[in-house]
PDB file of C-alpha atoms in Angstrom:
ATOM      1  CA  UNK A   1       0.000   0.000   0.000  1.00 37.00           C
ATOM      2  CA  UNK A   2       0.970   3.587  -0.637  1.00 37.00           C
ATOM      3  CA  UNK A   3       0.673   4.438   3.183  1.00 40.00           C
ATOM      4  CA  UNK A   4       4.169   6.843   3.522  1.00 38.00           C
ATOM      5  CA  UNK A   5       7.195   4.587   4.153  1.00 35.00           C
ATOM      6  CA  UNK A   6       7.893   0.975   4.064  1.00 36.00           C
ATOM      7  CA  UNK A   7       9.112  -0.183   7.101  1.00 35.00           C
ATOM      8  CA  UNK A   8       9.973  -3.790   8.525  1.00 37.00           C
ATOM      9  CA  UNK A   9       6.209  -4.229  10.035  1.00 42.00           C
ATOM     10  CA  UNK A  10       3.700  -1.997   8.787  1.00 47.00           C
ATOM     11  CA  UNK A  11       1.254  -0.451  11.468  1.00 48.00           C
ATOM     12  CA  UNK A  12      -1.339  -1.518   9.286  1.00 49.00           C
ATOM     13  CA  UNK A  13      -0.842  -5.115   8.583  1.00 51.00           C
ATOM     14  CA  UNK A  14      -0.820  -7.409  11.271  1.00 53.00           C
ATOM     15  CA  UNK A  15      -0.538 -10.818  11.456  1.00 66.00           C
ATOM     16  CA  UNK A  16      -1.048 -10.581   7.209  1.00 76.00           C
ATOM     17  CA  UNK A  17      -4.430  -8.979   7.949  1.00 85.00           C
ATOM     18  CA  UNK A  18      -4.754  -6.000   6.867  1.00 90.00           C
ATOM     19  CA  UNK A  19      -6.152  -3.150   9.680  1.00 90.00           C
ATOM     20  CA  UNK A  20      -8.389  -0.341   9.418  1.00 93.00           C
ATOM     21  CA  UNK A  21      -8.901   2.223  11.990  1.00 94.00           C
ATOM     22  CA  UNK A  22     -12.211   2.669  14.057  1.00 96.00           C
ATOM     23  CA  UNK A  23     -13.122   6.344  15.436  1.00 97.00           C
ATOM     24  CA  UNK A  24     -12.896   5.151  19.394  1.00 97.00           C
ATOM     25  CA  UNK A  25     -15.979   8.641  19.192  1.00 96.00           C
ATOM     26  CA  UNK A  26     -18.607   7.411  16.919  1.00 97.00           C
ATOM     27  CA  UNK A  27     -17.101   4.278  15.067  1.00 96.00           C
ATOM     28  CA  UNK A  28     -16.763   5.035  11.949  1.00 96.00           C
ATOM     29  CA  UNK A  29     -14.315   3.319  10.116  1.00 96.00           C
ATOM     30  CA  UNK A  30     -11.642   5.100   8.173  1.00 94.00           C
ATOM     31  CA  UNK A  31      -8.577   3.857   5.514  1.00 92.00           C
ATOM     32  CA  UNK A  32      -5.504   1.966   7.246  1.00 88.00           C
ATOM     33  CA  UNK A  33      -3.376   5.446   7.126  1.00 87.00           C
ATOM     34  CA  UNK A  34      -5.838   7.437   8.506  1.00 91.00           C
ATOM     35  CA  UNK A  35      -4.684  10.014  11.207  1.00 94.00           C
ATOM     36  CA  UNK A  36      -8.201  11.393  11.946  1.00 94.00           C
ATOM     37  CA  UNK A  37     -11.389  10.684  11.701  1.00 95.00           C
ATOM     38  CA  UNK A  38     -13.333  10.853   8.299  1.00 89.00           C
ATOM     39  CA  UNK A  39     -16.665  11.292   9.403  1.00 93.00           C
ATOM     40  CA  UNK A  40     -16.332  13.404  12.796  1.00 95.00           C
ATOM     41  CA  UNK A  41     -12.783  14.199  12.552  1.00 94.00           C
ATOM     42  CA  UNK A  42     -12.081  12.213  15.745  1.00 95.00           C
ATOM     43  CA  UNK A  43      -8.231  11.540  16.011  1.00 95.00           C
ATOM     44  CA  UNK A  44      -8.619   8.811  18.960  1.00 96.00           C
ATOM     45  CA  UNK A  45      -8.277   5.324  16.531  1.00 96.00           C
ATOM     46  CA  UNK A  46      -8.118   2.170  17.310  1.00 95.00           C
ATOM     47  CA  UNK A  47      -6.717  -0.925  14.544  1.00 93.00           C
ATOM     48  CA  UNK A  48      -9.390  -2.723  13.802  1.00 94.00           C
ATOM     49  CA  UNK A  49      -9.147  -6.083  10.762  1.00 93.00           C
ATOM     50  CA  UNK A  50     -10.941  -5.517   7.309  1.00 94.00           C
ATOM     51  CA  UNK A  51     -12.302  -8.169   5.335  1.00 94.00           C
ATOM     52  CA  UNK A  52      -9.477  -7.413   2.856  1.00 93.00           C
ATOM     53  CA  UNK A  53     -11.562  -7.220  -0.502  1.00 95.00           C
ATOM     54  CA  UNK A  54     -12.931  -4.907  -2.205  1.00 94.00           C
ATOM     55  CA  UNK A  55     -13.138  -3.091  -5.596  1.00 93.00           C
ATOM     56  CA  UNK A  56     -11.060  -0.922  -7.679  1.00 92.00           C
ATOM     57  CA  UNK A  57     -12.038   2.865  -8.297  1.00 91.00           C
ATOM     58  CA  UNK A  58      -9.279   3.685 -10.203  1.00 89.00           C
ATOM     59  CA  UNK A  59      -6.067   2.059 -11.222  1.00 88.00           C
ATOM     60  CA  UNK A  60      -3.167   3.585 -14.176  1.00 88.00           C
ATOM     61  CA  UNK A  61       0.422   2.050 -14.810  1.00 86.00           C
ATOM     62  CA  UNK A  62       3.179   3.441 -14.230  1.00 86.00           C
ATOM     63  CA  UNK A  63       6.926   2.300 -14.392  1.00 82.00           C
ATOM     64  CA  UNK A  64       9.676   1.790 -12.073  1.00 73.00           C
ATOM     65  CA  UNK A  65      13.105   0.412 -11.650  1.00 65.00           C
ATOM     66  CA  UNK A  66      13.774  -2.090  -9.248  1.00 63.00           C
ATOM     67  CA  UNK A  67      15.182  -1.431  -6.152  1.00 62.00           C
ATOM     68  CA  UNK A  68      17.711  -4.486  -6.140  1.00 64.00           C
ATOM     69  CA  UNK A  69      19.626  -6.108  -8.300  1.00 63.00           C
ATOM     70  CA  UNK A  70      22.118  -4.913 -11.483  1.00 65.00           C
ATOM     71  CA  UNK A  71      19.340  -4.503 -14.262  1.00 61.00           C
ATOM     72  CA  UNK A  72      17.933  -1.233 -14.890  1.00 65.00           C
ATOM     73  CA  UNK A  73      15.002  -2.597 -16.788  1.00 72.00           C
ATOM     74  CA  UNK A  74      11.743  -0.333 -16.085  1.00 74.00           C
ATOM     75  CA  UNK A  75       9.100  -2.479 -14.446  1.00 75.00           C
ATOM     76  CA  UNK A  76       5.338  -1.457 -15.355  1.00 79.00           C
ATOM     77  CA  UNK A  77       3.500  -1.326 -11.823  1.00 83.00           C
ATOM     78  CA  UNK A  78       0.013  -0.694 -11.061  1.00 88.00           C
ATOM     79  CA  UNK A  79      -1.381   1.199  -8.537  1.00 89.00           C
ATOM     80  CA  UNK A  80      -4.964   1.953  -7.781  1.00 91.00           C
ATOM     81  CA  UNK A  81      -7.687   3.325  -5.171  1.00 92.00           C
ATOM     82  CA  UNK A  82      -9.214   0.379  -3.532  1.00 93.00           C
ATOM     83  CA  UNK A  83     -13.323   0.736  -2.021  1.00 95.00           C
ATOM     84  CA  UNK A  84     -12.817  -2.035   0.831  1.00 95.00           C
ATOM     85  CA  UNK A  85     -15.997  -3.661   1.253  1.00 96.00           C
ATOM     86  CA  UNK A  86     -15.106  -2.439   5.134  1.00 95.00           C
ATOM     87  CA  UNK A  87     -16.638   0.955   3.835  1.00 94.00           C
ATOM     88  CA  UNK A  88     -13.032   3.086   3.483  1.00 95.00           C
ATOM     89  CA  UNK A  89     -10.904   3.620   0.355  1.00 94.00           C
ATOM     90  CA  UNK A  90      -7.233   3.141   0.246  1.00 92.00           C
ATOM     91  CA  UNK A  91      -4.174   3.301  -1.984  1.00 91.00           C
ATOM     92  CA  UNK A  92      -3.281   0.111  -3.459  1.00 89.00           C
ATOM     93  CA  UNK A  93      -0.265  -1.674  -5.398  1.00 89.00           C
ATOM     94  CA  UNK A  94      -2.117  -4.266  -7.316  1.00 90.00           C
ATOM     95  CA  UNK A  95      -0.562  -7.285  -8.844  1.00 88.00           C
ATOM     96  CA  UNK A  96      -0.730  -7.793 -12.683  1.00 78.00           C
ATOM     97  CA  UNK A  97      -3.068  -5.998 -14.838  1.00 73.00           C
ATOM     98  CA  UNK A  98      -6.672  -5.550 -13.603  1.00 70.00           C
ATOM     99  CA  UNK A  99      -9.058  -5.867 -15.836  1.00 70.00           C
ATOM    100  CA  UNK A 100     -10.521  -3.318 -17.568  1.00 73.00           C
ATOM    101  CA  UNK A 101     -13.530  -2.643 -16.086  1.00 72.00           C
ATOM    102  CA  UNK A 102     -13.325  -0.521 -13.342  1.00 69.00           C
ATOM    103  CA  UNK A 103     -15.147  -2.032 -10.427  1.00 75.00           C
ATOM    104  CA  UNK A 104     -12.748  -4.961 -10.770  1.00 80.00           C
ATOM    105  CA  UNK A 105     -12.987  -7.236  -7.625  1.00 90.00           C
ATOM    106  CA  UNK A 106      -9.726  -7.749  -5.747  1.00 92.00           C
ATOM    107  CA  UNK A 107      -8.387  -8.891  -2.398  1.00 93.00           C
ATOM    108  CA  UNK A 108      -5.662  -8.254  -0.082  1.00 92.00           C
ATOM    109  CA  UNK A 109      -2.479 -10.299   0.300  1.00 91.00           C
ATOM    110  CA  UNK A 110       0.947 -10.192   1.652  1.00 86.00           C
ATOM    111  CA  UNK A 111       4.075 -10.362   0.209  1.00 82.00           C
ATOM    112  CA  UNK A 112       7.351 -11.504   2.680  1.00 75.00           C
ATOM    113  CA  UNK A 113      10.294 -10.183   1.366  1.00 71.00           C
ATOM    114  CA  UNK A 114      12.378 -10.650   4.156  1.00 70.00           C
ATOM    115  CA  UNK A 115      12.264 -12.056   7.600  1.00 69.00           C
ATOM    116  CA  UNK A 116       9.408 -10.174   9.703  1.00 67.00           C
ATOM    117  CA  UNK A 117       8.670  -7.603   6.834  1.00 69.00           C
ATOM    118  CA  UNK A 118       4.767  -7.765   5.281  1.00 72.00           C
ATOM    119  CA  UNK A 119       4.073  -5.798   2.540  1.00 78.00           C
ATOM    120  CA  UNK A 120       0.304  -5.877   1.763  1.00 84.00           C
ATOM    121  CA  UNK A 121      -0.858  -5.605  -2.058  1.00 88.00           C
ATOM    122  CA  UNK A 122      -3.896  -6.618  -4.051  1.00 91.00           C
ATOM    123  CA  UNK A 123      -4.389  -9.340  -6.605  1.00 91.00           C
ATOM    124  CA  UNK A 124      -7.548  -9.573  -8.761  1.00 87.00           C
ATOM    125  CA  UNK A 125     -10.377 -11.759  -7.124  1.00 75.00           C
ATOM    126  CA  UNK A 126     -11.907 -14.457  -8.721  1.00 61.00           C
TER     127      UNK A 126
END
């Protein structure tokens, strides 16, 4: 997810499910980033787990280098707003090529690059 930095464990994944925050004020639910509240502007959240599906708004490819290795061979990526079924959108990395209809179905899963990292993404649903 587009959510600021990576870092080793994302504070929203855990345990490879992927967590949304609840207003702790009036409960609304809000995308995994989220530093206030969306509905009431509340900016006590708690983590709460989404169902980790949901459809795609929006998606475009774009191209980028690898971060490891000797090659310097563009890599087409896409990237996309997500509408969890949870209720909140999100920014989303989503693996292969969606199909072209918009509302494309997709869920949530988590790639392990290294020991203790989780990188969340989304890969068309069937």
């Amino acid at each position: 997810m587009i959510e600021g930095s990576h870092v080793a464990v994302l504070p929203h994944v855990a345990a490879d499910r992927l967590m949304l925050r609840s207003c702790d004020d009036c409960s609304a639910l809000s995308a995994p980033g989220s530093a206030h509240c969306s509905d009431c502007g509340g900016t006590s959240l708690s983590r709460v787990p989404s169902c980790g599906v949901g459809s795609i708004v929006s998606s475009t490819v774009v191209t980028s280098r690898p971060r490891r290795g000797p090659a310097a061979v563009e890599v087409p990526c896409t990237i996309a707003i997500v509408e969890l079924d949870d209720g909140p959108w999100t920014y989303a990395w989503i693996e292969g090529r969606p199909p072209a209809r918009s509302d494309a179905r997709v869920r949530v899963r988590f790639a392990h690059e290294e020991p203790g990292e989780r990188y969340p993404y989304f890969v068309c649903a069937a």
